[in-house]
PDB file of C-alpha atoms and ligand atoms in Angstrom:
ATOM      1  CA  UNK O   1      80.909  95.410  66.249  1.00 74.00           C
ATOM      2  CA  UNK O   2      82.870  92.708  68.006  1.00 85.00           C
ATOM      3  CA  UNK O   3      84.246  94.178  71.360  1.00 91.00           C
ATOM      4  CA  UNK O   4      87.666  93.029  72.016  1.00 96.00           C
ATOM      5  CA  UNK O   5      88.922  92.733  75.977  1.00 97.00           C
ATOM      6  CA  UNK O   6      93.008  92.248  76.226  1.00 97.00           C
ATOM      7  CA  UNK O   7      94.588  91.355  79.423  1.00 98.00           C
ATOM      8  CA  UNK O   8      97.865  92.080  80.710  1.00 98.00           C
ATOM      9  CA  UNK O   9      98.429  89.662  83.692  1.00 98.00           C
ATOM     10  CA  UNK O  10     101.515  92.349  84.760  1.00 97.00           C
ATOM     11  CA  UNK O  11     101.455  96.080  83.907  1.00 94.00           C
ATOM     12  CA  UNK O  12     105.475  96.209  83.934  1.00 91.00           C
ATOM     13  CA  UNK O  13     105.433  93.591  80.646  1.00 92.00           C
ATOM     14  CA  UNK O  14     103.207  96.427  78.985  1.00 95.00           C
ATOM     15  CA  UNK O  15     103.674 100.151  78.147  1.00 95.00           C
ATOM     16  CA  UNK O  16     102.006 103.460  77.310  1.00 96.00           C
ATOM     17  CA  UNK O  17     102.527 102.999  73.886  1.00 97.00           C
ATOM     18  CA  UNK O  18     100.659  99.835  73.752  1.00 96.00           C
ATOM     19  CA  UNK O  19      97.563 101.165  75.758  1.00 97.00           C
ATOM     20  CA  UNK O  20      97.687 104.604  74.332  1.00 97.00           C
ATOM     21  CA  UNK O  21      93.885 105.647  73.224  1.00 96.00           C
ATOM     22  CA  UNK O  22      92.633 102.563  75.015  1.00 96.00           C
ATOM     23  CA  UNK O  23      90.256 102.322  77.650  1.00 97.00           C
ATOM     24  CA  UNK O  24      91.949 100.443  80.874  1.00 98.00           C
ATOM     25  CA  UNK O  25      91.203  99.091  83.828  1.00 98.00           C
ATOM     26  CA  UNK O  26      93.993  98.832  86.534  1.00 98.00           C
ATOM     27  CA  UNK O  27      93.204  95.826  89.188  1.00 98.00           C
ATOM     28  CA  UNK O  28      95.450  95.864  91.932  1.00 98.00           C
ATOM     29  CA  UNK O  29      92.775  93.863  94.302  1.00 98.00           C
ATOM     30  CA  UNK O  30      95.038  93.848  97.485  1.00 97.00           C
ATOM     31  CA  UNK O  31      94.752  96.332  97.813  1.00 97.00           C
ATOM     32  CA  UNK O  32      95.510  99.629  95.821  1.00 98.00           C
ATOM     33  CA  UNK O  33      92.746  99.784  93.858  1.00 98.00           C
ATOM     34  CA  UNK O  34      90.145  98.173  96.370  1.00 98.00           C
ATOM     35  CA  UNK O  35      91.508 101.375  99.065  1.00 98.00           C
ATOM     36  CA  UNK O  36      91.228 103.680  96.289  1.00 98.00           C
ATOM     37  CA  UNK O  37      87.226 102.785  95.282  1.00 98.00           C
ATOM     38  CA  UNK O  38      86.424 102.521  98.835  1.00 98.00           C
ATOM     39  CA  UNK O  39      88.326 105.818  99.573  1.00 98.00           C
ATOM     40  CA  UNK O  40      85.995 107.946  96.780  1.00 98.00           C
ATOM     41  CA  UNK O  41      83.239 105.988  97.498  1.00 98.00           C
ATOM     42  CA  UNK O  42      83.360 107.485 101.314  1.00 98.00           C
ATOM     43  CA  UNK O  43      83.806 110.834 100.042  1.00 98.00           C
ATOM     44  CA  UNK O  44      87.403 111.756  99.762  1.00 98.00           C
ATOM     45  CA  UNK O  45      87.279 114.485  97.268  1.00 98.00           C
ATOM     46  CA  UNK O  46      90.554 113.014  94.829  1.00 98.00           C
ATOM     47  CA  UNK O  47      92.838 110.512  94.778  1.00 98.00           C
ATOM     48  CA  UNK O  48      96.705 111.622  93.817  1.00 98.00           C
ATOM     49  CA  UNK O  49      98.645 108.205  92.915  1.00 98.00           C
ATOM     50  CA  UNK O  50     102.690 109.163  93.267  1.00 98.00           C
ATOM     51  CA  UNK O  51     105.328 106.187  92.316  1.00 96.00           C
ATOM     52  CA  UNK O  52     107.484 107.034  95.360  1.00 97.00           C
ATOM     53  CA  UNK O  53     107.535 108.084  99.129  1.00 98.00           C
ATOM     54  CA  UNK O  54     109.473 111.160  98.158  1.00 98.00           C
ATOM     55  CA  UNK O  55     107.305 111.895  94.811  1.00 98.00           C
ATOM     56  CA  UNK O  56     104.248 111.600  97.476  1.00 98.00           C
ATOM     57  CA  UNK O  57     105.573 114.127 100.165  1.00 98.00           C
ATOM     58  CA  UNK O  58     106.840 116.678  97.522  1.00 98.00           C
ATOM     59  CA  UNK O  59     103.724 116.918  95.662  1.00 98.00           C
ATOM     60  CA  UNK O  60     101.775 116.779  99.501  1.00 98.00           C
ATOM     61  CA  UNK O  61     104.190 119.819 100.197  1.00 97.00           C
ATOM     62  CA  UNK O  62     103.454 122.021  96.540  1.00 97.00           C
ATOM     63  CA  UNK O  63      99.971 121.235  96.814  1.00 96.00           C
ATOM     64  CA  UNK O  64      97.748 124.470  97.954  1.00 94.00           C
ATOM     65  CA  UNK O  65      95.443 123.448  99.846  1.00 92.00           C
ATOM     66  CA  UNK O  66      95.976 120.853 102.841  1.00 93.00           C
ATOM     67  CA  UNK O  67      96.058 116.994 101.863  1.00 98.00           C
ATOM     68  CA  UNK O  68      96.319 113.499 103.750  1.00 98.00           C
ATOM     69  CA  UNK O  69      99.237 111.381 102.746  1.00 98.00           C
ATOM     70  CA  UNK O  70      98.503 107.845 102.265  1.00 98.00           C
ATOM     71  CA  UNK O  71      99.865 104.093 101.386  1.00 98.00           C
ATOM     72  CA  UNK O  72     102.077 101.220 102.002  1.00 97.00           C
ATOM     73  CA  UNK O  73     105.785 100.382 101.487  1.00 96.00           C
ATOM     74  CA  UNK O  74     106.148  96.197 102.110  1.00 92.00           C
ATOM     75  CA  UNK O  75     101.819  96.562 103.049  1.00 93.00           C
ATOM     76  CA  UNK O  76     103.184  98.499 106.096  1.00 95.00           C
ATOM     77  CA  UNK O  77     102.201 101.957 107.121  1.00 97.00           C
ATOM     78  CA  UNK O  78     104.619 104.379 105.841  1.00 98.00           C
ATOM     79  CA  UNK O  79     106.594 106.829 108.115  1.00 97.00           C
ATOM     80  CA  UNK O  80     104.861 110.718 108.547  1.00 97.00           C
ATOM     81  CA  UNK O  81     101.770 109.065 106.454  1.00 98.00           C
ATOM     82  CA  UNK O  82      98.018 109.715 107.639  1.00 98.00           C
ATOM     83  CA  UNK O  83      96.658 106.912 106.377  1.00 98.00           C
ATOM     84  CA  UNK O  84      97.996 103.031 105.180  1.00 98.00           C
ATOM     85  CA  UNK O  85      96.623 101.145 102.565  1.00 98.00           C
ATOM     86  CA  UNK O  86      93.447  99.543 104.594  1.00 98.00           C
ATOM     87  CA  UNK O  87      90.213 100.133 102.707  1.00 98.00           C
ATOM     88  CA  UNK O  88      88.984 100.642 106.462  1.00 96.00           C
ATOM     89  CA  UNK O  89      91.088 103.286 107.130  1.00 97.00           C
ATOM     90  CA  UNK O  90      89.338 105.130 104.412  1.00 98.00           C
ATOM     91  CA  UNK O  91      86.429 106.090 106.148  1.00 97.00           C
ATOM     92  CA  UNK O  92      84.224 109.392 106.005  1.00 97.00           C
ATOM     93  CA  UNK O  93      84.958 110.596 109.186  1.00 97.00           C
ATOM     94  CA  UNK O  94      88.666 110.911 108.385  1.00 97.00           C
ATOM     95  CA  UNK O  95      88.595 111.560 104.540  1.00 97.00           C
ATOM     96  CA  UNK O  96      85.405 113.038 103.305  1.00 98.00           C
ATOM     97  CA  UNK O  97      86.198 115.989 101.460  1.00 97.00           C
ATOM     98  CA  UNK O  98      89.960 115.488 101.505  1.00 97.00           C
ATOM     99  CA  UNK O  99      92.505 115.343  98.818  1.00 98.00           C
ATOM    100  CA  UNK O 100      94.558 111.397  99.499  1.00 98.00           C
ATOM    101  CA  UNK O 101      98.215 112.242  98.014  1.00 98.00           C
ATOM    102  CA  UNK O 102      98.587 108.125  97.749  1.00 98.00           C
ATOM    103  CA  UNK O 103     101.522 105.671  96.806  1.00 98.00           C
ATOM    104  CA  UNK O 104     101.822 102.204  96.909  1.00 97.00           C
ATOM    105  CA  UNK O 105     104.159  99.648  96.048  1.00 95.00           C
ATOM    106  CA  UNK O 106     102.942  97.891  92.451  1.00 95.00           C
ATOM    107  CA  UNK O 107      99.458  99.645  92.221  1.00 96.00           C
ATOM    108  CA  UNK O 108     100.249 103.181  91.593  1.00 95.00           C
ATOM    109  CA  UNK O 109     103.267 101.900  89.608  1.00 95.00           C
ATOM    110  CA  UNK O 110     100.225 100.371  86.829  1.00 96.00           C
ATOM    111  CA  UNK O 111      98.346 103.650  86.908  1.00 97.00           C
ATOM    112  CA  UNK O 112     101.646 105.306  85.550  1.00 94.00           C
ATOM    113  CA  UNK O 113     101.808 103.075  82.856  1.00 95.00           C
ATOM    114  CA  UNK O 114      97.974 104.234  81.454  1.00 96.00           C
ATOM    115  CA  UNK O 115      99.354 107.936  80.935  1.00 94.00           C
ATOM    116  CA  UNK O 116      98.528 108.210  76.896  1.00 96.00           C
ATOM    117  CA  UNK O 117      95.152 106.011  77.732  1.00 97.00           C
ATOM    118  CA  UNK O 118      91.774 107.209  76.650  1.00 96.00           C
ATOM    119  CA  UNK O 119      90.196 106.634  79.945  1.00 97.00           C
ATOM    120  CA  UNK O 120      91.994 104.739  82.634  1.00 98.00           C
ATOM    121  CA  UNK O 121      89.469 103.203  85.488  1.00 98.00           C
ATOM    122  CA  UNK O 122      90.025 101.809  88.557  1.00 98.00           C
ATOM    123  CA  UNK O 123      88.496  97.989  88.621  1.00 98.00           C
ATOM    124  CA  UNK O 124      87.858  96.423  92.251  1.00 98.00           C
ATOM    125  CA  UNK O 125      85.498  93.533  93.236  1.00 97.00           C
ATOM    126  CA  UNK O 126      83.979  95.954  95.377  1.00 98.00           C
ATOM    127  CA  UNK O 127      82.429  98.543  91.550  1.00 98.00           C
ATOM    128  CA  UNK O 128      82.208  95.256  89.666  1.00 97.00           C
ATOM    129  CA  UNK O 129      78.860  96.194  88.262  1.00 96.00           C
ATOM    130  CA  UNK O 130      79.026  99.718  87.988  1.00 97.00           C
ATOM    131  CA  UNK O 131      82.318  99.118  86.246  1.00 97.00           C
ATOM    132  CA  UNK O 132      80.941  96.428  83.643  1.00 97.00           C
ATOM    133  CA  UNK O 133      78.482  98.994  82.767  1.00 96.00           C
ATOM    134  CA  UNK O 134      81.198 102.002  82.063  1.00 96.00           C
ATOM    135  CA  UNK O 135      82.779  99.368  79.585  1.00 96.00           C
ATOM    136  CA  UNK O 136      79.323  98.754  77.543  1.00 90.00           C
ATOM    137  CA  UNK O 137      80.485 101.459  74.693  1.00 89.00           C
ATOM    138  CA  UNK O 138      84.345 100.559  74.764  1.00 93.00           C
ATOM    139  CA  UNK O 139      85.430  98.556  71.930  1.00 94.00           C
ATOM    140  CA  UNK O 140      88.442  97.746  73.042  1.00 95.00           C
ATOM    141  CA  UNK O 141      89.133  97.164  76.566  1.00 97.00           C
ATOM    142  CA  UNK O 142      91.964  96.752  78.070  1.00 98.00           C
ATOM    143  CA  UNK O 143      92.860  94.597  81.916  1.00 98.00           C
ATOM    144  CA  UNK O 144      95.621  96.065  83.692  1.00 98.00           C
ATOM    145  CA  UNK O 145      96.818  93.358  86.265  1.00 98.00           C
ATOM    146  CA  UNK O 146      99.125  95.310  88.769  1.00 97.00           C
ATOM    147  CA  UNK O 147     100.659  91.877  90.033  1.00 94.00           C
ATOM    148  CA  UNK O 148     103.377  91.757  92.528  1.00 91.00           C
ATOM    149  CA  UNK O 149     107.202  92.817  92.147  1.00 85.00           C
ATOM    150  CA  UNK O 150     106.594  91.416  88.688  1.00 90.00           C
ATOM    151  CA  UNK O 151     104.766  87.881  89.898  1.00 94.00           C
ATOM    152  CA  UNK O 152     101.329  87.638  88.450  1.00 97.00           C
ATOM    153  CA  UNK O 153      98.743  87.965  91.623  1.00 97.00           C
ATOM    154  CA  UNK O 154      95.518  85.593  91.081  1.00 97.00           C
ATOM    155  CA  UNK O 155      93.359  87.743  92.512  1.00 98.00           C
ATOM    156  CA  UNK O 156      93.895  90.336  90.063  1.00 98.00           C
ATOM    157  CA  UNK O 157      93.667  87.419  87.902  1.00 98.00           C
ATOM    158  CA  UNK O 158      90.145  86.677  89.310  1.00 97.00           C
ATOM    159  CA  UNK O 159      88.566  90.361  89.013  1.00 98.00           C
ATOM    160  CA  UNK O 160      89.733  90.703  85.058  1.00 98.00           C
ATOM    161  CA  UNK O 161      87.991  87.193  84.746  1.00 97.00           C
ATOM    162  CA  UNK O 162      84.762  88.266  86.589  1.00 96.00           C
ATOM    163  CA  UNK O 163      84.685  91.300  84.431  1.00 97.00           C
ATOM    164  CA  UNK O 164      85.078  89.500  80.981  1.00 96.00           C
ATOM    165  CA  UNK O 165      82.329  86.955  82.027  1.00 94.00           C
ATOM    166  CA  UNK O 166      80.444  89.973  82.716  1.00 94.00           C
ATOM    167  CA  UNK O 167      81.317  91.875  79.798  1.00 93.00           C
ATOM    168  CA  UNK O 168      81.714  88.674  77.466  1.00 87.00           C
ATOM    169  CA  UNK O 169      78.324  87.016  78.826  1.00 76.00           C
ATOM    170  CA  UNK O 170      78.789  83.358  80.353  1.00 57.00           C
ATOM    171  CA  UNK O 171      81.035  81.660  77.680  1.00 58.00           C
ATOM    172  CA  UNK O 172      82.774  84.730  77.201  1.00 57.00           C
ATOM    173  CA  UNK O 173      81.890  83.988  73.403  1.00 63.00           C
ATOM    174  CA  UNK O 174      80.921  87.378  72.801  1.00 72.00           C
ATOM    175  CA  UNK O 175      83.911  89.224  72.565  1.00 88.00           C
ATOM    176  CA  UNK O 176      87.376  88.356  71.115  1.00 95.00           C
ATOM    177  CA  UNK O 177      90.040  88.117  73.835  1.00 96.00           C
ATOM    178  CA  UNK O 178      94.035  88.109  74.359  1.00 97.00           C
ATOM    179  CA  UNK O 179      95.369  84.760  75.495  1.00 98.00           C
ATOM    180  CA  UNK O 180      95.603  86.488  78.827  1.00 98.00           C
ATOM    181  CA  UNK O 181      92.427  87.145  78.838  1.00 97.00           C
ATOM    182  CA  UNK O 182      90.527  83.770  77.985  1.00 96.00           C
ATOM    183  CA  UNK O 183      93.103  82.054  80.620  1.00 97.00           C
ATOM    184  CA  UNK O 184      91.457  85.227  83.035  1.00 97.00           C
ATOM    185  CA  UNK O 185      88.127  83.970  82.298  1.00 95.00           C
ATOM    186  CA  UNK O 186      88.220  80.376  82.874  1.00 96.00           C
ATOM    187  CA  UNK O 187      90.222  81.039  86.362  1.00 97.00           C
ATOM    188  CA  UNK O 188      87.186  82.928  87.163  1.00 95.00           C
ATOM    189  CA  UNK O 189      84.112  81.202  85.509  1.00 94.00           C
ATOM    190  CA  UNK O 190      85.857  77.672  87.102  1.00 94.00           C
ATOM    191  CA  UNK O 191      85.240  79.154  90.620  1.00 94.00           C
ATOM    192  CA  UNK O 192      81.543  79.023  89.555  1.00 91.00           C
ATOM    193  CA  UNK O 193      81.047  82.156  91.981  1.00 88.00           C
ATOM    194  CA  UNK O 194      77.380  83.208  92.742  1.00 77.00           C
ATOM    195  CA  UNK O 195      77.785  87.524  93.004  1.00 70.00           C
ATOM    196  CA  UNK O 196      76.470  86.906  96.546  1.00 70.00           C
ATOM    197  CA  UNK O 197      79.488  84.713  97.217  1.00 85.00           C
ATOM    198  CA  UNK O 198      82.012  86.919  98.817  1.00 89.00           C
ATOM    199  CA  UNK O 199      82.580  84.334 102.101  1.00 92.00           C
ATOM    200  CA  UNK O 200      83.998  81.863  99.452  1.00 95.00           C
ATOM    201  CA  UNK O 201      85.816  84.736  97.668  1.00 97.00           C
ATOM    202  CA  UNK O 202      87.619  86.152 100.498  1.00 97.00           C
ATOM    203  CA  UNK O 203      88.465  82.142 101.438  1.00 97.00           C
ATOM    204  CA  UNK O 204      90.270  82.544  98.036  1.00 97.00           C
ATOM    205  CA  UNK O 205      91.982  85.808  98.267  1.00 97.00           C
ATOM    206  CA  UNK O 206      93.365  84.329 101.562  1.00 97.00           C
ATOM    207  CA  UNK O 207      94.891  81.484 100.003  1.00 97.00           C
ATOM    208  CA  UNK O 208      97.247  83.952  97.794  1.00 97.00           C
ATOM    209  CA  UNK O 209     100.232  85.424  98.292  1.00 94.00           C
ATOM    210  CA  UNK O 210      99.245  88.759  98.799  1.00 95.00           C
ATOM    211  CA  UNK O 211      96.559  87.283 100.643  1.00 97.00           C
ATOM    212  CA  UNK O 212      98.902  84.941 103.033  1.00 96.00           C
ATOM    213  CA  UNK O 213     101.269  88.103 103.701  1.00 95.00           C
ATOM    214  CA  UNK O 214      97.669  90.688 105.125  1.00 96.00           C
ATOM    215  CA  UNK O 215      96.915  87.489 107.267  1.00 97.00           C
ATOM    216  CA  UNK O 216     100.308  87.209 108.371  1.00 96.00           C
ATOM    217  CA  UNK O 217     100.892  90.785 109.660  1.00 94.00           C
ATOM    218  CA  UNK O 218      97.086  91.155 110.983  1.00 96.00           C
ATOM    219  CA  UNK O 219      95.067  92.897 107.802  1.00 96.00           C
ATOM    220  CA  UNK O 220      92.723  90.105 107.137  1.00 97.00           C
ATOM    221  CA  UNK O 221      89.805  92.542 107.471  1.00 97.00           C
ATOM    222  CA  UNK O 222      91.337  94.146 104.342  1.00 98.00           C
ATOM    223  CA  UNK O 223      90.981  90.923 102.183  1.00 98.00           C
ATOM    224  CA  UNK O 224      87.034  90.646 103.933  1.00 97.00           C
ATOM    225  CA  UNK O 225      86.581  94.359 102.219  1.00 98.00           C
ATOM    226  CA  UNK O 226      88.318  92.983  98.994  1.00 98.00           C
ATOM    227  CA  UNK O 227      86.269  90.296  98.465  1.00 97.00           C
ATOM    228  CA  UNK O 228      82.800  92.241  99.048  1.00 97.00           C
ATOM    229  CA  UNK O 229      81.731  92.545  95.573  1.00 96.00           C
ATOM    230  CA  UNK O 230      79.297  95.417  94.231  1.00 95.00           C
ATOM    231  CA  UNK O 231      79.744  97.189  97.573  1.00 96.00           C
ATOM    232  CA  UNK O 232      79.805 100.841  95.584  1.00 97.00           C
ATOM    233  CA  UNK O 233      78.286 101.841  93.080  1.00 97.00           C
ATOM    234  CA  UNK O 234      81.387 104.369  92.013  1.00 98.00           C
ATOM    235  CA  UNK O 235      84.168 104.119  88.993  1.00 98.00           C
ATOM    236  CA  UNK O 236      87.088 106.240  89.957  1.00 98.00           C
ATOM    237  CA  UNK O 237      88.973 107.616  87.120  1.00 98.00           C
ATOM    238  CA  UNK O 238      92.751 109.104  86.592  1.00 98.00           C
ATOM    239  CA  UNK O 239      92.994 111.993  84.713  1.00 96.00           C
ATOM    240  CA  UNK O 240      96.094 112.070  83.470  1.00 91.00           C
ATOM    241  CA  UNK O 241      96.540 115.943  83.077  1.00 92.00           C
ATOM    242  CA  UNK O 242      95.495 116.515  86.675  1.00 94.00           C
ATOM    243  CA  UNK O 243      97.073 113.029  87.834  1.00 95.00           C
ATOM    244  CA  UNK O 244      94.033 112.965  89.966  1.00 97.00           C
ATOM    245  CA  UNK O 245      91.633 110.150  90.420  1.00 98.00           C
ATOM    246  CA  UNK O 246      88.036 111.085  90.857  1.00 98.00           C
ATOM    247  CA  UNK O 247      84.540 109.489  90.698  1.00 97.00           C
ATOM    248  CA  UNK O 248      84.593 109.200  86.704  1.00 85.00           C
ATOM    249  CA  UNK O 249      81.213 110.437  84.630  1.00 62.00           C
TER     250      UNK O 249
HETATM  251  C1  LIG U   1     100.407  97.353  95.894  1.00 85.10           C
HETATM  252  O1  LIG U   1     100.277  98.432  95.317  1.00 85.10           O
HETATM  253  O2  LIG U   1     101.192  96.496  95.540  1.00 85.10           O
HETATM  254  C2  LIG U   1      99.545  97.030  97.074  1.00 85.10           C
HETATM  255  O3  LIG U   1      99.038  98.177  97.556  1.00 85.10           O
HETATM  256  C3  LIG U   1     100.309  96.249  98.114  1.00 85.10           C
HETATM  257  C4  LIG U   1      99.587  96.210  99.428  1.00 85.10           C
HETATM  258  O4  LIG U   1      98.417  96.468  99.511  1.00 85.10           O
HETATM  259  O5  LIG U   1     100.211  95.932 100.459  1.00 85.10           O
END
């Protein structure tokens, strides 16, 4: 059977009802979802994605056993929080076996929309691969871009295009795609990228908005980690019951 691959290049224009029994990716490559692979992938035991500051402190307070709060409001560090939204801050020594209560300004807002999804994973350059492989048996597959306070972000752009030309094979002629989605993968197949090629990625992600505002207040590091593709080996996946991300099956 043909497999079919939509995009959405913003999760706000989109809605549970649309993705409902679908499997999804959410991209949010700088840096929600990047911070959140890199985060399991060091050992943190879940992942709790809250759409506000308050939503994030009140389930840190009702949750039984002892939990880090973590994210960005404006890519700042938040107020009270343990950790920001650096993929470096993630790091075993702080995190390994700890429950990340974890908001952030248009990321977690996507994973909200994937609540009557099949399976919602959590796409980053860094689980390309090992992503691409947990979409072999899907069907249909869906791209949720996070984007920016509603501006559609090219390097979420970029990651939905690397994973259709992965998916899709070279011409993407193997699967039947959204509009969204063959625009996705001729952004990314133009780039003519080698896998090995973050250096010329992360000169990329530098060049974009989101990119321009890390540089500007001193988180270029985090678009180095961004750019580092098939670092981990890990999906993470929400489950929507437990609103908990964990390393998927
Ligand atoms: C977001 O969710 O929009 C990002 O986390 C923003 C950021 O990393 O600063």
């Amino acid at each position: 059977m043909t497999k079919r691959i939509n995009v959405h290049f913003l999760a706000s224009q989109t809605s549970p009802d649309v993705l409902a029994g679908k499997t999804v990716v959410v991209i949010d490559v700088l840096r929600a979802t990047t911070t959140i692979t890199y985060a399991l992938a060091s050992g943190a035991k879940a992942v709790i994605p809250c759409l506000t500051v308050e939503d994030a402190r009140e389930t840190a307070r009702r949750e039984k056993e002892p939990v880090l709060l973590g994210g960005e409001r404006g890519g700042l560090p938040i107020d009270g929080f343990d950790l920001a939204n650096s993929p470096s801050d993630y790091i075993p020594e702080k995190i390994k076996g700890q429950c990340i209560v974890f908001t952030t300004t248009n990321g977690t807002k996507a994973m909200m929309q994937c609540r009557l999804a099949e399976r919602t994973l959590i796409g980053a350059f860094a689980n390309l691969s090992a992503l691409v492989a947990e979409l072999a048996e899907a069907p249909v597959t869906e791209l949720l871009c996070a984007g920016t306070r509603g501006e559609i972000t090219r390097e979420d752009v970029l990651l939905a295009g690397a994973i259709i030309e992965r998916v899709a094979g070279h011409r993407a002629g193997n699967c039947l795609l959204n509009d969204q989605a063959a625009i996705a993968a001729d952004a990314w197949i133009g780039l003519d990228l080698e896998s090995s090629d973050s250096g010329i990625l992360a000169a990329i992600l530098r060049e974009t908005r989101g990119g321009r505002r890390l540089v500007e207040i001193g988180l270029e590091r985090d678009i180095e980690m961004a750019a580092r593709i098939d670092q981990v080996t890990i999906v993470p996946e929400l489950d929507p019951r437990t609103r908990r991300i964990r390393i998927g099956h």
